[in-house]
Amino acid sequence: MTVTTPATATTPAAPAAGPRPSAPAVDPAGDRTGARTPEAADVISGARERIDALDDRIIGLVQERMAVSAVIQEARISSGGRRVNLSREMEVLGHYREALGKPGTALAMTLLELCRGRI
């Protein structure tokens, strides 16, 4: 059985003649920075380089903190103590919370987890 439908569909209208609106000029670095001007792209690129350098320093400091924490844990364990000192951890959490607010507590928890190892 063949079904036919009436030809009621219309052909789309051709676009109106005339100049097309041009897209805003985007800096080639805009794909990486999201900037709309070369000046803004330069500022963002420079700031990102600084952030990358800071991140490298932060990672190095965290690794150093981990090493120092391992020394403390070893001394505590070899003297017959527990590896983790919960009152000290509470001090660290409070210090980060006071300095950075609620997100500081989460950051401190992550640092403590990295530095204490598996419990």
Short mmCIF file of N, CA and C in Angstrom, two decimals:
data_model
loop_
_atom_site.label_atom_id
_atom_site.label_comp_id
_atom_site.label_asym_id
_atom_site.label_seq_id
_atom_site.Cartn_x
_atom_site.Cartn_y
_atom_site.Cartn_z
N MET A 1 0.84 -1.17 0.00
CA MET A 1 0.00 0.00 0.00
C MET A 1 0.89 1.23 0.00
N THR A 2 0.60 2.15 -0.85
CA THR A 2 1.37 3.37 -0.96
C THR A 2 0.58 4.50 -0.35
N VAL A 3 1.26 5.27 0.51
CA VAL A 3 0.60 6.40 1.16
C VAL A 3 1.17 7.66 0.55
N THR A 4 0.32 8.53 0.17
CA THR A 4 0.78 9.81 -0.36
C THR A 4 0.33 10.91 0.57
N THR A 5 1.16 11.92 0.66
CA THR A 5 0.81 13.07 1.48
C THR A 5 0.73 14.28 0.59
N PRO A 6 -0.12 15.17 0.94
CA PRO A 6 -0.22 16.37 0.11
C PRO A 6 1.06 17.20 0.23
N ALA A 7 1.40 17.83 -0.81
CA ALA A 7 2.61 18.66 -0.84
C ALA A 7 2.31 20.00 -0.22
N THR A 8 2.29 20.03 1.12
CA THR A 8 1.99 21.27 1.81
C THR A 8 3.25 21.93 2.35
N ALA A 9 4.35 21.22 2.31
CA ALA A 9 5.59 21.81 2.82
C ALA A 9 6.03 22.93 1.92
N THR A 10 6.57 23.95 2.53
CA THR A 10 7.06 25.08 1.74
C THR A 10 8.56 25.03 1.69
N THR A 11 9.10 25.59 0.66
CA THR A 11 10.54 25.67 0.51
C THR A 11 11.03 26.81 1.37
N PRO A 12 12.12 26.61 2.12
CA PRO A 12 12.62 27.71 2.94
C PRO A 12 12.98 28.90 2.09
N ALA A 13 12.71 30.06 2.64
CA ALA A 13 13.00 31.29 1.92
C ALA A 13 14.50 31.49 1.83
N ALA A 14 14.93 32.05 0.74
CA ALA A 14 16.35 32.36 0.56
C ALA A 14 16.71 33.53 1.47
N PRO A 15 17.94 33.54 2.00
CA PRO A 15 18.31 34.66 2.86
C PRO A 15 18.23 35.97 2.11
N ALA A 16 17.91 37.01 2.85
CA ALA A 16 17.81 38.34 2.25
C ALA A 16 19.18 38.77 1.76
N ALA A 17 19.17 39.45 0.65
CA ALA A 17 20.43 39.94 0.10
C ALA A 17 20.94 41.09 0.95
N GLY A 18 22.23 41.30 0.94
CA GLY A 18 22.81 42.39 1.70
C GLY A 18 23.99 41.90 2.51
N PRO A 19 24.69 42.82 3.14
CA PRO A 19 25.88 42.42 3.89
C PRO A 19 25.51 41.61 5.12
N ARG A 20 26.32 40.61 5.39
CA ARG A 20 26.13 39.79 6.58
C ARG A 20 26.80 40.48 7.75
N PRO A 21 26.20 40.41 8.93
CA PRO A 21 26.87 41.01 10.08
C PRO A 21 28.17 40.25 10.36
N SER A 22 29.20 40.99 10.64
CA SER A 22 30.48 40.34 10.90
C SER A 22 30.57 39.94 12.36
N ALA A 23 31.28 38.86 12.60
CA ALA A 23 31.49 38.38 13.97
C ALA A 23 32.49 39.31 14.65
N PRO A 24 32.39 39.46 15.96
CA PRO A 24 33.35 40.32 16.66
C PRO A 24 34.76 39.77 16.49
N ALA A 25 35.70 40.67 16.39
CA ALA A 25 37.09 40.25 16.24
C ALA A 25 37.52 39.51 17.50
N VAL A 26 38.09 38.35 17.32
CA VAL A 26 38.56 37.55 18.45
C VAL A 26 40.04 37.31 18.27
N ASP A 27 40.77 37.55 19.32
CA ASP A 27 42.21 37.31 19.31
C ASP A 27 42.47 35.83 19.08
N PRO A 28 43.49 35.47 18.29
CA PRO A 28 43.80 34.05 18.10
C PRO A 28 44.03 33.32 19.42
N ALA A 29 44.53 34.02 20.42
CA ALA A 29 44.74 33.40 21.72
C ALA A 29 43.43 33.28 22.49
N GLY A 30 42.37 33.87 21.94
CA GLY A 30 41.08 33.83 22.61
C GLY A 30 40.58 32.43 22.85
N ASP A 31 40.95 31.49 21.99
CA ASP A 31 40.55 30.11 22.20
C ASP A 31 41.13 29.59 23.51
N ARG A 32 42.32 30.04 23.86
CA ARG A 32 42.97 29.57 25.09
C ARG A 32 42.61 30.42 26.29
N THR A 33 42.37 31.69 26.08
CA THR A 33 42.16 32.61 27.20
C THR A 33 40.72 33.05 27.38
N GLY A 34 39.92 32.96 26.35
CA GLY A 34 38.56 33.46 26.41
C GLY A 34 38.49 34.96 26.22
N ALA A 35 39.62 35.57 25.90
CA ALA A 35 39.69 37.03 25.75
C ALA A 35 39.11 37.47 24.42
N ARG A 36 38.64 38.70 24.40
CA ARG A 36 38.09 39.28 23.18
C ARG A 36 39.05 40.26 22.52
N THR A 37 40.13 40.60 23.22
CA THR A 37 41.10 41.53 22.64
C THR A 37 42.50 40.98 22.88
N PRO A 38 43.45 41.38 22.03
CA PRO A 38 44.83 40.94 22.23
C PRO A 38 45.40 41.41 23.57
N GLU A 39 44.98 42.61 24.01
CA GLU A 39 45.48 43.13 25.28
C GLU A 39 45.03 42.26 26.45
N ALA A 40 43.74 41.89 26.43
CA ALA A 40 43.22 41.04 27.50
C ALA A 40 43.88 39.66 27.45
N ALA A 41 44.11 39.14 26.25
CA ALA A 41 44.76 37.84 26.11
C ALA A 41 46.17 37.89 26.69
N ASP A 42 46.88 39.01 26.50
CA ASP A 42 48.23 39.16 27.07
C ASP A 42 48.18 39.17 28.60
N VAL A 43 47.23 39.91 29.15
CA VAL A 43 47.09 39.96 30.61
C VAL A 43 46.78 38.57 31.17
N ILE A 44 45.84 37.88 30.55
CA ILE A 44 45.45 36.55 31.01
C ILE A 44 46.60 35.57 30.88
N SER A 45 47.30 35.59 29.76
CA SER A 45 48.43 34.68 29.56
C SER A 45 49.51 34.91 30.60
N GLY A 46 49.82 36.17 30.87
CA GLY A 46 50.83 36.48 31.88
C GLY A 46 50.40 36.04 33.28
N ALA A 47 49.15 36.27 33.61
CA ALA A 47 48.64 35.88 34.92
C ALA A 47 48.61 34.36 35.05
N ARG A 48 48.29 33.67 33.98
CA ARG A 48 48.28 32.21 34.04
C ARG A 48 49.68 31.65 34.23
N GLU A 49 50.67 32.29 33.62
CA GLU A 49 52.06 31.86 33.83
C GLU A 49 52.42 32.01 35.30
N ARG A 50 51.98 33.09 35.91
CA ARG A 50 52.25 33.31 37.34
C ARG A 50 51.54 32.26 38.18
N ILE A 51 50.30 31.94 37.83
CA ILE A 51 49.56 30.90 38.56
C ILE A 51 50.25 29.55 38.43
N ASP A 52 50.72 29.23 37.23
CA ASP A 52 51.43 27.96 37.04
C ASP A 52 52.69 27.90 37.91
N ALA A 53 53.41 29.00 38.00
CA ALA A 53 54.62 29.05 38.84
C ALA A 53 54.24 28.91 40.31
N LEU A 54 53.16 29.58 40.72
CA LEU A 54 52.69 29.45 42.11
C LEU A 54 52.26 28.02 42.41
N ASP A 55 51.55 27.40 41.47
CA ASP A 55 51.13 26.01 41.67
C ASP A 55 52.34 25.09 41.84
N ASP A 56 53.38 25.32 41.05
CA ASP A 56 54.60 24.51 41.20
C ASP A 56 55.21 24.69 42.58
N ARG A 57 55.22 25.92 43.07
CA ARG A 57 55.75 26.18 44.41
C ARG A 57 54.88 25.53 45.48
N ILE A 58 53.56 25.64 45.32
CA ILE A 58 52.64 25.03 46.28
C ILE A 58 52.84 23.52 46.33
N ILE A 59 52.94 22.89 45.17
CA ILE A 59 53.17 21.44 45.12
C ILE A 59 54.47 21.09 45.83
N GLY A 60 55.52 21.87 45.58
CA GLY A 60 56.80 21.63 46.25
C GLY A 60 56.67 21.77 47.76
N LEU A 61 55.94 22.76 48.22
CA LEU A 61 55.75 22.95 49.65
C LEU A 61 54.93 21.82 50.27
N VAL A 62 53.92 21.35 49.55
CA VAL A 62 53.13 20.22 50.05
C VAL A 62 54.02 18.98 50.17
N GLN A 63 54.87 18.75 49.17
CA GLN A 63 55.78 17.61 49.24
C GLN A 63 56.75 17.75 50.42
N GLU A 64 57.22 18.96 50.65
CA GLU A 64 58.10 19.20 51.80
C GLU A 64 57.34 18.96 53.11
N ARG A 65 56.09 19.42 53.17
CA ARG A 65 55.27 19.20 54.37
C ARG A 65 55.07 17.72 54.61
N MET A 66 54.86 16.95 53.55
CA MET A 66 54.69 15.51 53.68
C MET A 66 55.95 14.86 54.27
N ALA A 67 57.11 15.31 53.82
CA ALA A 67 58.36 14.75 54.33
C ALA A 67 58.56 15.09 55.81
N VAL A 68 58.27 16.31 56.20
CA VAL A 68 58.40 16.71 57.59
C VAL A 68 57.41 15.94 58.46
N SER A 69 56.19 15.76 57.96
CA SER A 69 55.18 15.01 58.69
C SER A 69 55.63 13.57 58.89
N ALA A 70 56.28 12.98 57.89
CA ALA A 70 56.77 11.61 58.02
C ALA A 70 57.82 11.52 59.13
N VAL A 71 58.68 12.53 59.27
CA VAL A 71 59.68 12.56 60.33
C VAL A 71 58.98 12.61 61.69
N ILE A 72 57.98 13.45 61.81
CA ILE A 72 57.23 13.58 63.07
C ILE A 72 56.55 12.25 63.42
N GLN A 73 55.90 11.65 62.44
CA GLN A 73 55.21 10.38 62.69
C GLN A 73 56.18 9.29 63.12
N GLU A 74 57.32 9.22 62.47
CA GLU A 74 58.33 8.21 62.82
C GLU A 74 58.83 8.42 64.25
N ALA A 75 59.08 9.66 64.62
CA ALA A 75 59.55 9.95 65.98
C ALA A 75 58.47 9.60 67.00
N ARG A 76 57.23 9.92 66.68
CA ARG A 76 56.14 9.64 67.60
C ARG A 76 55.96 8.13 67.78
N ILE A 77 55.98 7.38 66.67
CA ILE A 77 55.79 5.93 66.72
C ILE A 77 56.96 5.26 67.45
N SER A 78 58.19 5.69 67.14
CA SER A 78 59.36 5.05 67.76
C SER A 78 59.42 5.31 69.27
N SER A 79 58.75 6.35 69.71
CA SER A 79 58.72 6.63 71.15
C SER A 79 57.53 5.96 71.84
N GLY A 80 56.77 5.17 71.07
CA GLY A 80 55.64 4.46 71.65
C GLY A 80 54.32 5.19 71.51
N GLY A 81 54.34 6.30 70.81
CA GLY A 81 53.09 7.07 70.63
C GLY A 81 52.31 6.64 69.41
N ARG A 82 51.21 7.31 69.22
CA ARG A 82 50.36 7.06 68.05
C ARG A 82 50.88 7.86 66.87
N ARG A 83 50.62 7.37 65.69
CA ARG A 83 51.09 8.06 64.49
C ARG A 83 50.39 9.39 64.30
N VAL A 84 49.12 9.47 64.65
CA VAL A 84 48.32 10.68 64.43
C VAL A 84 48.00 11.31 65.78
N ASN A 85 48.17 12.63 65.84
CA ASN A 85 47.82 13.41 67.03
C ASN A 85 46.59 14.24 66.69
N LEU A 86 45.44 13.77 67.10
CA LEU A 86 44.18 14.42 66.69
C LEU A 86 44.06 15.85 67.19
N SER A 87 44.58 16.15 68.38
CA SER A 87 44.48 17.53 68.86
C SER A 87 45.31 18.46 67.98
N ARG A 88 46.44 17.99 67.51
CA ARG A 88 47.26 18.81 66.59
C ARG A 88 46.53 19.00 65.26
N GLU A 89 45.89 17.96 64.78
CA GLU A 89 45.14 18.09 63.53
C GLU A 89 44.01 19.11 63.68
N MET A 90 43.37 19.15 64.83
CA MET A 90 42.31 20.13 65.07
C MET A 90 42.88 21.55 65.05
N GLU A 91 44.10 21.72 65.58
CA GLU A 91 44.76 23.04 65.52
C GLU A 91 44.99 23.45 64.07
N VAL A 92 45.47 22.52 63.27
CA VAL A 92 45.73 22.81 61.85
C VAL A 92 44.43 23.18 61.15
N LEU A 93 43.38 22.40 61.39
CA LEU A 93 42.08 22.71 60.77
C LEU A 93 41.60 24.10 61.16
N GLY A 94 41.72 24.44 62.44
CA GLY A 94 41.31 25.77 62.90
C GLY A 94 42.12 26.88 62.26
N HIS A 95 43.41 26.66 62.12
CA HIS A 95 44.28 27.67 61.51
C HIS A 95 43.87 27.95 60.07
N TYR A 96 43.63 26.90 59.30
CA TYR A 96 43.24 27.07 57.91
C TYR A 96 41.84 27.69 57.80
N ARG A 97 40.93 27.29 58.68
CA ARG A 97 39.57 27.84 58.67
C ARG A 97 39.60 29.34 58.97
N GLU A 98 40.40 29.74 59.96
CA GLU A 98 40.50 31.16 60.31
C GLU A 98 41.10 31.97 59.16
N ALA A 99 42.08 31.40 58.49
CA ALA A 99 42.75 32.13 57.41
C ALA A 99 41.97 32.15 56.11
N LEU A 100 41.25 31.05 55.81
CA LEU A 100 40.64 30.91 54.48
C LEU A 100 39.15 30.64 54.49
N GLY A 101 38.55 30.59 55.67
CA GLY A 101 37.13 30.31 55.73
C GLY A 101 36.84 28.83 55.55
N LYS A 102 35.58 28.52 55.29
CA LYS A 102 35.15 27.13 55.18
C LYS A 102 35.97 26.34 54.16
N PRO A 103 36.27 26.89 52.96
CA PRO A 103 37.10 26.12 52.02
C PRO A 103 38.49 25.79 52.58
N GLY A 104 38.97 26.63 53.51
CA GLY A 104 40.25 26.35 54.15
C GLY A 104 40.23 25.06 54.94
N THR A 105 39.09 24.76 55.54
CA THR A 105 38.96 23.51 56.29
C THR A 105 39.10 22.32 55.34
N ALA A 106 38.46 22.39 54.19
CA ALA A 106 38.57 21.31 53.21
C ALA A 106 40.00 21.17 52.71
N LEU A 107 40.65 22.30 52.48
CA LEU A 107 42.05 22.26 52.05
C LEU A 107 42.93 21.63 53.12
N ALA A 108 42.73 22.00 54.38
CA ALA A 108 43.50 21.43 55.48
C ALA A 108 43.26 19.93 55.59
N MET A 109 42.02 19.51 55.42
CA MET A 109 41.72 18.07 55.48
C MET A 109 42.48 17.31 54.40
N THR A 110 42.55 17.90 53.22
CA THR A 110 43.28 17.27 52.12
C THR A 110 44.77 17.20 52.45
N LEU A 111 45.32 18.28 52.97
CA LEU A 111 46.73 18.28 53.36
C LEU A 111 47.00 17.24 54.44
N LEU A 112 46.14 17.19 55.45
CA LEU A 112 46.33 16.21 56.51
C LEU A 112 46.28 14.79 55.97
N GLU A 113 45.36 14.55 55.06
CA GLU A 113 45.26 13.21 54.46
C GLU A 113 46.52 12.88 53.68
N LEU A 114 47.02 13.84 52.92
CA LEU A 114 48.26 13.61 52.17
C LEU A 114 49.45 13.36 53.10
N CYS A 115 49.50 14.08 54.19
CA CYS A 115 50.66 14.03 55.07
C CYS A 115 50.63 12.88 56.07
N ARG A 116 49.48 12.44 56.45
CA ARG A 116 49.43 11.37 57.46
C ARG A 116 49.49 10.01 56.81
N GLY A 117 49.19 9.91 55.55
CA GLY A 117 49.15 8.61 54.90
C GLY A 117 47.90 7.86 55.30
N ARG A 118 47.88 6.60 54.99
CA ARG A 118 46.71 5.78 55.30
C ARG A 118 46.65 5.48 56.79
N ILE A 119 45.49 5.62 57.35
CA ILE A 119 45.32 5.31 58.78
C ILE A 119 44.77 3.92 58.91
#
